Coordinates of C-alpha atoms in Angstrom, one line a residue:
X1 CA -0.1 -0.4 0.1
X2 CA 0.9 3.9 -1.0
X3 CA 1.3 6.2 1.6
X4 CA 1.5 10.3 0.5
X5 CA 3.0 12.2 2.3
X6 CA 1.9 15.7 -0.2
X7 CA -1.1 17.5 0.1
X8 CA -2.0 18.2 -3.2
X9 CA -1.4 14.3 -3.7
X10 CA -3.8 13.7 -0.8
X11 CA -6.5 16.1 -2.9
X12 CA -5.8 14.5 -5.5
X13 CA -7.5 11.3 -3.9
X14 CA -10.5 13.1 -2.7
X15 CA -10.9 14.1 -5.6
X16 CA -11.0 11.0 -6.9
X17 CA -13.0 9.3 -4.1
X18 CA -16.1 11.9 -4.1
X19 CA -16.2 12.1 -8.1
X20 CA -16.0 8.4 -7.5
X21 CA -18.8 8.8 -5.2
X22 CA -21.1 11.5 -7.1
X23 CA -20.9 9.1 -10.2
X24 CA -23.2 5.5 -8.2
X25 CA -24.9 7.4 -6.2
X26 CA -28.2 9.4 -6.9
X27 CA -29.5 13.0 -7.1
X28 CA -33.4 12.2 -7.0
X29 CA -35.7 13.3 -3.8
X30 CA -38.7 13.2 -4.3
X31 CA -41.0 14.9 -1.7
X32 CA -44.2 13.1 0.3
X33 CA -46.8 16.0 0.7
X34 CA -49.9 15.7 3.2
X35 CA -52.6 14.9 1.4
X36 CA -55.1 15.6 4.8
X37 CA -57.8 17.9 2.6
X38 CA -58.4 14.8 0.4
X39 CA -60.7 12.5 0.7
X40 CA -60.0 8.7 -0.6
X41 CA -62.5 7.3 -2.2
X42 CA -61.9 3.7 0.1
X43 CA -60.6 3.9 3.9
X44 CA -58.6 0.8 3.3
X45 CA -56.9 2.2 0.8
X46 CA -54.1 4.7 1.8
X47 CA -52.5 6.2 -1.2
X48 CA -49.5 9.5 -0.6
X49 CA -48.7 13.0 -2.7
X50 CA -45.3 12.2 -4.8
X51 CA -43.9 15.3 -6.4
X52 CA -40.4 15.3 -8.2
X53 CA -39.7 18.0 -11.1
X54 CA -43.3 19.6 -10.8
X55 CA -45.1 16.3 -11.7
X56 CA -47.4 14.8 -8.9
X57 CA -49.0 11.5 -8.8
X58 CA -51.5 9.4 -5.6
X59 CA -49.5 6.2 -5.4
X60 CA -50.7 3.7 -3.6
X61 CA -48.2 3.2 0.0
X62 CA -46.8 -0.4 0.1
X63 CA -46.7 -0.2 -4.3
X64 CA -43.1 -0.2 -5.8
X65 CA -41.2 2.7 -5.8
X66 CA -40.0 2.0 -9.4
X67 CA -43.7 1.7 -10.7
X68 CA -44.3 5.3 -9.0
X69 CA -41.1 7.2 -10.5
X70 CA -41.7 5.6 -13.9
X71 CA -44.8 7.4 -14.2
X72 CA -43.2 10.1 -12.8
X73 CA -40.8 10.5 -15.4
X74 CA -38.1 10.2 -12.8
X75 CA -35.3 7.1 -13.8
X76 CA -33.1 6.5 -11.3
X77 CA -29.5 5.0 -11.2
X78 CA -30.0 1.1 -11.7
X79 CA -27.3 -1.8 -11.8
X80 CA -27.8 -4.3 -10.2
X81 CA -31.9 -4.5 -9.7
X82 CA -31.2 -6.1 -6.6
X83 CA -30.9 -3.6 -4.0
X84 CA -27.5 -4.4 -3.3
X85 CA -25.7 -2.3 -4.9
X86 CA -27.3 1.6 -3.8
X87 CA -27.4 3.4 -6.8
X88 CA -30.1 4.0 -7.2
X89 CA -31.5 4.7 -3.4
X90 CA -33.3 8.3 -3.8
X91 CA -35.0 11.0 -1.2
X92 CA -38.2 10.1 -0.4
X93 CA -39.4 13.0 2.1
X94 CA -36.2 13.3 3.1
X95 CA -36.0 9.4 4.4
X96 CA -33.2 7.5 1.5
X97 CA -34.3 4.5 0.1
X98 CA -33.1 2.2 -3.2
X99 CA -36.3 2.7 -6.1
X100 CA -35.6 -1.0 -7.4
X101 CA -36.9 -2.3 -3.5
X102 CA -38.2 0.3 -2.0
X103 CA -42.1 0.5 -1.7
X104 CA -44.0 3.9 -1.4
X105 CA -44.1 5.5 2.0
X106 CA -47.6 6.2 3.5
X107 CA -48.2 9.5 3.4
X108 CA -47.4 11.5 6.7
X109 CA -50.6 12.2 9.0
X110 CA -51.3 16.4 10.7
X111 CA -50.7 13.7 14.0
X112 CA -47.7 12.1 13.4
X113 CA -45.7 15.2 11.8
X114 CA -46.3 16.8 15.8
X115 CA -45.3 13.6 17.3
X116 CA -41.5 14.7 15.0
X117 CA -41.6 17.6 16.5
X118 CA -42.4 19.0 12.9
X119 CA -45.3 22.7 13.8
X120 CA -48.6 22.5 11.1
X121 CA -50.0 25.3 10.3

C-alpha cells in the first residue's frame, strides 16, 4: 500500500474519491406531502402524494417505488436491480430508499408530523 505525504496528492485522491462517489449516487428526491385535505374513495386504500420536478401523482402506499418513479418520469440509475449496490437510492420525504426494491412510504399525517416536532399550520 502506497502512502502519500504530499498535500497535493492527498487533495487529488479526495477529489477522485468524491467524483467516484458521485458516479454511484442518485440525486433524485421526492416530496411526500400531507394530503389531509383530500378524501379517499376507500378507507382501506391509503394514497401517498409524490412530487418530483413539478409533477404530482397519487400512488398507493406500499406500492413499488420503481413504478412510481416511472410514472413521475424520474429515471434513477440502476445497476444490480437487487438493492445490493445502492446506485438507485432516492430521497423520499427525507428518507433514503433504494428505488429498485423499495416501497412507497405512507402519507404523513398531521399527528405523525406533530409527533416528530414539526409545526403544522
